[in-house]
Short mmCIF file of C-alpha atoms in Angstrom, two decimals:
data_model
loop_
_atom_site.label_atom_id
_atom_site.label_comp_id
_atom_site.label_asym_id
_atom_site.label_seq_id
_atom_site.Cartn_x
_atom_site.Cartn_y
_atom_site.Cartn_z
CA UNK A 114 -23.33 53.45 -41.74
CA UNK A 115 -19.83 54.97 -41.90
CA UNK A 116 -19.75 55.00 -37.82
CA UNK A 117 -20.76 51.40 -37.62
CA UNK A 118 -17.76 50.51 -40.18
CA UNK A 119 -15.23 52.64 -37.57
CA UNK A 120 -16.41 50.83 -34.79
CA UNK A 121 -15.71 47.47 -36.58
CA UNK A 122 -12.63 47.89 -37.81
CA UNK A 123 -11.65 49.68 -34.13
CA UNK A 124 -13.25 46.42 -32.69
CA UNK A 125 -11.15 44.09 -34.81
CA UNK A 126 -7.93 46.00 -34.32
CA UNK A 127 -8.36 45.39 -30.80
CA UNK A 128 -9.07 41.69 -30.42
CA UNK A 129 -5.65 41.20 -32.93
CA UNK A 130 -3.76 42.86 -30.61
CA UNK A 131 -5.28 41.12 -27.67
CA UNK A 132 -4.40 37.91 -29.31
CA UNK A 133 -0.68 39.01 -30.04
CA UNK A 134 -0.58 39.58 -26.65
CA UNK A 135 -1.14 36.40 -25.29
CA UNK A 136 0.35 34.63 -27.91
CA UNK A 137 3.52 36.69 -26.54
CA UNK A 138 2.93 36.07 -22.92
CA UNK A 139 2.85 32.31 -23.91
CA UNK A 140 6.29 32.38 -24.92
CA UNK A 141 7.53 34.39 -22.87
CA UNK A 142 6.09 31.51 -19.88
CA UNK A 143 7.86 28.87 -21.89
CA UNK A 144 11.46 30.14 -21.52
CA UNK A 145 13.44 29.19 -18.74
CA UNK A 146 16.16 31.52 -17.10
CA UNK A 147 18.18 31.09 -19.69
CA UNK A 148 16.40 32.02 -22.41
CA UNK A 149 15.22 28.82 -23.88
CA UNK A 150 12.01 27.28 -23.87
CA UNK A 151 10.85 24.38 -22.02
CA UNK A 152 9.14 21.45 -22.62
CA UNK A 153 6.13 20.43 -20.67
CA UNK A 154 8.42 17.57 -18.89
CA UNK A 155 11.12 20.39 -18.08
CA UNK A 156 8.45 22.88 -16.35
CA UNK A 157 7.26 20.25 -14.30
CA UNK A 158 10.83 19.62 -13.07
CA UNK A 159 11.76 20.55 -9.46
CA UNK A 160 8.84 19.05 -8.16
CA UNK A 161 9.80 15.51 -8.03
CA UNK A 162 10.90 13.22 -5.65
CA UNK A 163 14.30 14.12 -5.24
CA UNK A 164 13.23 17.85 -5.01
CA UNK A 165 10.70 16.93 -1.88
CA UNK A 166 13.46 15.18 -0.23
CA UNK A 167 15.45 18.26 -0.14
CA UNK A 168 12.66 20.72 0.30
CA UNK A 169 11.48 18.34 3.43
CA UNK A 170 15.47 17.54 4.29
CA UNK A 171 14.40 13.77 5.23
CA UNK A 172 14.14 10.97 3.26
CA UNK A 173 11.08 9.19 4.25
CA UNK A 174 11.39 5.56 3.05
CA UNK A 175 8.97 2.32 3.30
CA UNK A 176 11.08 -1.00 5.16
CA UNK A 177 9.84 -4.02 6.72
CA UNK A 178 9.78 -4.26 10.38
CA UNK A 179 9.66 -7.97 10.86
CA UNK A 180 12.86 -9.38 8.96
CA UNK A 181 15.42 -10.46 10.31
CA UNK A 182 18.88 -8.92 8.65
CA UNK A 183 17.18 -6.84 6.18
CA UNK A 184 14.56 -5.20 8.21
CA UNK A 185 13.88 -5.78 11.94
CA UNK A 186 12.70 -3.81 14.67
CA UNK A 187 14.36 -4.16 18.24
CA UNK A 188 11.48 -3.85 20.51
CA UNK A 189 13.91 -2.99 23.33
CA UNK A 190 15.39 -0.03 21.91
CA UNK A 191 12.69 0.78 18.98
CA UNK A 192 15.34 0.68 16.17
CA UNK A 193 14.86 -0.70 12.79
CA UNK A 194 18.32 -2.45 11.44
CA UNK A 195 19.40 -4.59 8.29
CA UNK A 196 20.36 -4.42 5.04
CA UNK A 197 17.49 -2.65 3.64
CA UNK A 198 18.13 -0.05 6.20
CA UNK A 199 21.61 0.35 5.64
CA UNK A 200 21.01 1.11 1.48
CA UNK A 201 17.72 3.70 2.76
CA UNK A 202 20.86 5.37 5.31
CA UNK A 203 23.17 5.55 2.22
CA UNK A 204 20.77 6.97 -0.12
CA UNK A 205 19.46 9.72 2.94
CA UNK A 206 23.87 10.48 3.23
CA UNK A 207 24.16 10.97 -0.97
CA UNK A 208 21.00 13.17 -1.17
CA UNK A 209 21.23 14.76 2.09
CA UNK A 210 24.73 14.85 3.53
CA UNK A 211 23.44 12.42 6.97
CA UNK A 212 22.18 9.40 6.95
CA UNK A 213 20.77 10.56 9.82
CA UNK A 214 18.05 12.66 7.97
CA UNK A 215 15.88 9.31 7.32
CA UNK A 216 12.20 8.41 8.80
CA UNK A 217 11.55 4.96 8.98
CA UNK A 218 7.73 3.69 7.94
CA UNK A 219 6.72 0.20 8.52
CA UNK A 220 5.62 -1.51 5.04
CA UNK A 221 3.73 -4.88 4.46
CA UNK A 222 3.54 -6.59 1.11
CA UNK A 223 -0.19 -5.70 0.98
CA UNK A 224 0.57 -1.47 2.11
CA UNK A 225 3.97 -0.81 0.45
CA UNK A 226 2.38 0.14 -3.55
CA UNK A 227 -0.81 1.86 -1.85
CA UNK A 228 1.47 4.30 0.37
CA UNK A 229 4.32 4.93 -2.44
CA UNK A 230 1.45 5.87 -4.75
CA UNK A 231 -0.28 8.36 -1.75
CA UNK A 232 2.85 10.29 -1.09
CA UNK A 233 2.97 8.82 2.57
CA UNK A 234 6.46 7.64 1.53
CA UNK A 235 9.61 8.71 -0.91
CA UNK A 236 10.76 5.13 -1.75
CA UNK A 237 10.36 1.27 -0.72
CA UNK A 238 12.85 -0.63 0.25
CA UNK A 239 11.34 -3.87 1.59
CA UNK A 240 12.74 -7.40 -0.17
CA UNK A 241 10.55 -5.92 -3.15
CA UNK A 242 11.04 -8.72 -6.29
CA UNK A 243 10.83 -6.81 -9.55
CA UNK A 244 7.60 -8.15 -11.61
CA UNK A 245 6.16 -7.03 -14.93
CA UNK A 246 2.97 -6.71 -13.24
CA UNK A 247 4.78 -4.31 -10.68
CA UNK A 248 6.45 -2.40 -13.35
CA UNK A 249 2.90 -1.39 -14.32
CA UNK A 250 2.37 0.73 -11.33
CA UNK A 251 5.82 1.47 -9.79
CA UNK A 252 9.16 2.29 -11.36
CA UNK A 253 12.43 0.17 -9.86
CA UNK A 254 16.17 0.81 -9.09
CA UNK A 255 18.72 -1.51 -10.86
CA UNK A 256 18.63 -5.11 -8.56
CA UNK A 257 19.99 -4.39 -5.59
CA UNK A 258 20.34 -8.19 -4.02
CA UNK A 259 19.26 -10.99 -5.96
CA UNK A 260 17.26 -13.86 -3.69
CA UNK A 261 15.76 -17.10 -4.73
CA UNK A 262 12.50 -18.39 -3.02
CA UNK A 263 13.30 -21.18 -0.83
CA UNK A 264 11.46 -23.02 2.43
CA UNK A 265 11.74 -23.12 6.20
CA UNK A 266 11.32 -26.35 7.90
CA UNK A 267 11.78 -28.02 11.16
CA UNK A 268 15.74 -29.36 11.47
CA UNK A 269 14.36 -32.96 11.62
CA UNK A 270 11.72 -32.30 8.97
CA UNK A 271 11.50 -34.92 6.04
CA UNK A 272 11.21 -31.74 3.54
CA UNK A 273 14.58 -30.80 1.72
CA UNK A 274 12.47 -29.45 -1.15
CA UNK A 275 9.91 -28.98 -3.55
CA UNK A 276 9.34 -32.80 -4.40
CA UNK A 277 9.20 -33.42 -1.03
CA UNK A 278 5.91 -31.14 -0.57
CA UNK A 279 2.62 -33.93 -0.69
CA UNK A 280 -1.18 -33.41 -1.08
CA UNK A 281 -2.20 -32.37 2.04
CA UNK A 282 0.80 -30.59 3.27
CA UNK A 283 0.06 -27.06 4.46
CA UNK A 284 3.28 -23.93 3.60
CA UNK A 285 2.57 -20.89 4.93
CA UNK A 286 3.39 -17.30 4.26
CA UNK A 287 2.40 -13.55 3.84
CA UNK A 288 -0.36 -11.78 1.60
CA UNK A 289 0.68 -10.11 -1.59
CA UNK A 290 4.17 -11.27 -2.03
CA UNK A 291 5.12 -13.09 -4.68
CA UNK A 292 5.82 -15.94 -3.18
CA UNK A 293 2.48 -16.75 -2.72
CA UNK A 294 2.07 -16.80 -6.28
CA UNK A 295 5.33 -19.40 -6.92
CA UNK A 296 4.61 -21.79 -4.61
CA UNK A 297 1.05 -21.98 -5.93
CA UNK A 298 2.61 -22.84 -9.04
CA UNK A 299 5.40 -24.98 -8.42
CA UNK A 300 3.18 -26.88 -5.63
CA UNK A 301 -0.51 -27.43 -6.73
CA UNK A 302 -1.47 -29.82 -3.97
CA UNK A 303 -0.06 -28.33 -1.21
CA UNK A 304 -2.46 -25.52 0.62
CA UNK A 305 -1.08 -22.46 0.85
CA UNK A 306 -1.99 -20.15 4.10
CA UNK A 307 -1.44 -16.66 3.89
CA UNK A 308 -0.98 -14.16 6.77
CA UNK A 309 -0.49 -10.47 7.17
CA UNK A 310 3.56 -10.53 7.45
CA UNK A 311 6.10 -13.15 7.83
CA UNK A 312 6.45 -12.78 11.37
CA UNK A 313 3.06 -14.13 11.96
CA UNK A 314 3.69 -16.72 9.09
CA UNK A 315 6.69 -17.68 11.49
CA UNK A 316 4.83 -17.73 14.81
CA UNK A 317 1.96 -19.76 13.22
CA UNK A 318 4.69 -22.38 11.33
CA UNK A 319 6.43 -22.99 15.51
CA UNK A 320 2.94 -23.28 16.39
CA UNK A 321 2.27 -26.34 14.15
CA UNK A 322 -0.37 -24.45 11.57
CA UNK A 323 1.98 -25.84 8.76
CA UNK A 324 4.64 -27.77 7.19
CA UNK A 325 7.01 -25.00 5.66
CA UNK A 326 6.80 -21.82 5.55
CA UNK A 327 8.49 -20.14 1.97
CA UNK A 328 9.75 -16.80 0.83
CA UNK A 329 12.99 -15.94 -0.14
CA UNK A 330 15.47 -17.28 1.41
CA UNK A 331 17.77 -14.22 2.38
CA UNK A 332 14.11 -13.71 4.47
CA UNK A 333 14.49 -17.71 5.62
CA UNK A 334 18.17 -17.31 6.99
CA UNK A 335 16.92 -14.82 9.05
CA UNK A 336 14.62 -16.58 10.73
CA UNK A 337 16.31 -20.05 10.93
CA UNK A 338 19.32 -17.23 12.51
CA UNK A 339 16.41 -16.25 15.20
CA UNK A 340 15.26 -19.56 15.89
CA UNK A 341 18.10 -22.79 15.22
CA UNK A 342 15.57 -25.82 15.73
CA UNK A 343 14.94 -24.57 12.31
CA UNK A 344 16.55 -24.77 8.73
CA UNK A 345 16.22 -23.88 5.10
CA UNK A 346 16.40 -26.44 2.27
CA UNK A 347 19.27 -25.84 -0.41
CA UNK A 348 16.90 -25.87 -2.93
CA UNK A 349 15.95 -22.51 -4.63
CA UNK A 350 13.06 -22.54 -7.19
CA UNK A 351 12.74 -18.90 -8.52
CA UNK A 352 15.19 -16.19 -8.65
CA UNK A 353 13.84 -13.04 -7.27
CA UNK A 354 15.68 -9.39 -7.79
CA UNK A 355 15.20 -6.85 -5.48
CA UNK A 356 14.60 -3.60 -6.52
CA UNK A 357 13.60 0.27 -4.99
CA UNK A 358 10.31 0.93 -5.78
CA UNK A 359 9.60 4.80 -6.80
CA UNK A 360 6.88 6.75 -7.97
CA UNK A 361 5.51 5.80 -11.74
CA UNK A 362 7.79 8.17 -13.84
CA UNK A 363 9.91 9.69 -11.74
CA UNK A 364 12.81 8.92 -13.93
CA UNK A 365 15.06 11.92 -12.17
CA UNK A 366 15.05 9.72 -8.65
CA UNK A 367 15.13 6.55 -10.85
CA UNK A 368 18.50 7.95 -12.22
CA UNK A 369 20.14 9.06 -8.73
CA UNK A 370 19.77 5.40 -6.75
CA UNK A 371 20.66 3.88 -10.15
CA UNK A 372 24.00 6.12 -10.25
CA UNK A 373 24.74 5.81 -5.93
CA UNK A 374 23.97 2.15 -5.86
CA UNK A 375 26.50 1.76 -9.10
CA UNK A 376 28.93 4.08 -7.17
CA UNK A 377 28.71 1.64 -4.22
CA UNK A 378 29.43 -1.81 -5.65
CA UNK A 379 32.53 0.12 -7.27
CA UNK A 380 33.95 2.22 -4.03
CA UNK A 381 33.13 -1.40 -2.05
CA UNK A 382 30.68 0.12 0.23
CA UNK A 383 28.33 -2.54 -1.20
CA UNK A 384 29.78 -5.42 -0.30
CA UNK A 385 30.89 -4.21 3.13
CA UNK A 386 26.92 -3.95 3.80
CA UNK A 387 26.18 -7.42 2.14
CA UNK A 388 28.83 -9.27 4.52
CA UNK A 389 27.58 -7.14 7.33
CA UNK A 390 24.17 -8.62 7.09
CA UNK A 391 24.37 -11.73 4.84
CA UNK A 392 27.54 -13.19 6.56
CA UNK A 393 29.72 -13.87 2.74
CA UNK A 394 30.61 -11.64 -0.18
CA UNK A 395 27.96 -11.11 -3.06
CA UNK A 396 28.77 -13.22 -5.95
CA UNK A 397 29.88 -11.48 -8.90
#
């Protein structure tokens, strides 16, 4: 009897000290270099966005390829140019030193959330309005141009807005914008057509497969810019901010294009790109 009680208390003198042990080793995980410890948000830092960017050295950033003056791709030469581009160059230069160090992915309305959310790219920067339904799965920059949805119409076309649109009347334009949605709701008799980008939208509107064709209309003075038999009506019915789209709680990234684009609209680089692509100064 008095061996089993040494073994027992030997036994339980061992698992307390096993247990101080770890109970040590788990604070001693928990400190950083310099000395403190860490929350669970602070261990997992480093591993972000802005971290990958560096590791990678290349900022690899969602555009559109088919809009004119914010994100268009010369077929001659291959390159992608436009306003969009120009704030994806000046992000790649803050982070990376060259704006330069930048790969170019082609986005759609209906791909640009899917491939933020599978790591294919850093950042979109493709005429994306902020929406509370958006917010739910992305994070956004500050507004970084503000739009209103508008319509494209033949120059001789009786349309100079939305009272204009009549049962009947067809307006075309792309899957899984949001101006799909508006012009549902600000036109319920007209049918809406949707395609897979706003180039087709265009191609099909010169072909006759509609009456107007609507999206914002920084997007529409591009096109009426590409093609003068047509023009876009004054009106604008929504007003629709732009905004980088990020990972879901990335705040660090969030932060650092909140703090450059700030940084640009007060050292005037903003506006510089805004007059080089819109053809006026932004209105304050």
């Amino acid at each position: 009897m008095k061996t089993k009680n040494v073994w027992k208390k030997i036994a339980g003198m061992g698992l307390v000290l096993m247990l101080s042990a770890t109970a040590l080793a788990g604070c001693g995980g928990a400190k950083s270099e310099g000395g403190t410890a860490s929350t669970g948000a602070g261990a997992a830092a480093g591993t972000g966005t802005l971290a990958k960017i560096k590791e990678r050295d290349k900022f690899v950033v969602g555009v559109k390829y088919d809009l004119n003056l914010f994100g268009l791709k010369d077929p001659a030469s291959g390159n992608v140019e436009g306003f969009d581009i120009d704030i994806a160059k000046a992000i790649a230069k803050k982070v990376l030193g060259d704006e330069n160090k930048i790969e170019l992915k082609e986005v759609t309305s209906k791909t640009r959330i899917p491939m933020l959310k599978n790591g294919e790219i850093d950042a979109i920067i493709a005429t994306m309005t902020i929406t509370e339904d958006r917010k739910k799965e992305v994070d956004f920059s500050d507004v970084y141009f503000l739009a209103g949805q508008s319509l494209l119409v033949k120059k001789d076309s009786p349309i100079n807005g939305l009272k204009d649109l009549q049962k009947g009347m067809k307006v075309l334009t792309a899957k899984g914008s949001t101006s799909a949605k508006n012009i549902r709701a600000s036109a319920p008799d007209v049918e809406v057509l949707e395609f897979e980008n706003y180039a087709e939208a265009f191609t099909a509107l010169k072909a006759g497969q509609g009456d107007a064709l609507t999206t914002d209309n920084a997007l529409l003075y591009g096109m009426a810019k590409q093609d003068p038999n047509y023009r876009v009506t004054e009106e604008t019915f929504t007003e629709e901010p732009y905004g980088i789209a990020i990972k879901k709680g990335d705040a660090e990234f969030v932060k650092a294009v909140n703090d450059l684009l700030k940084e640009m609209k007060e050292n005037g680089e903003y506006d510089k790109i805004y007059e080089k692509w819109i053809g006026e100064k932004p209105k304050k």
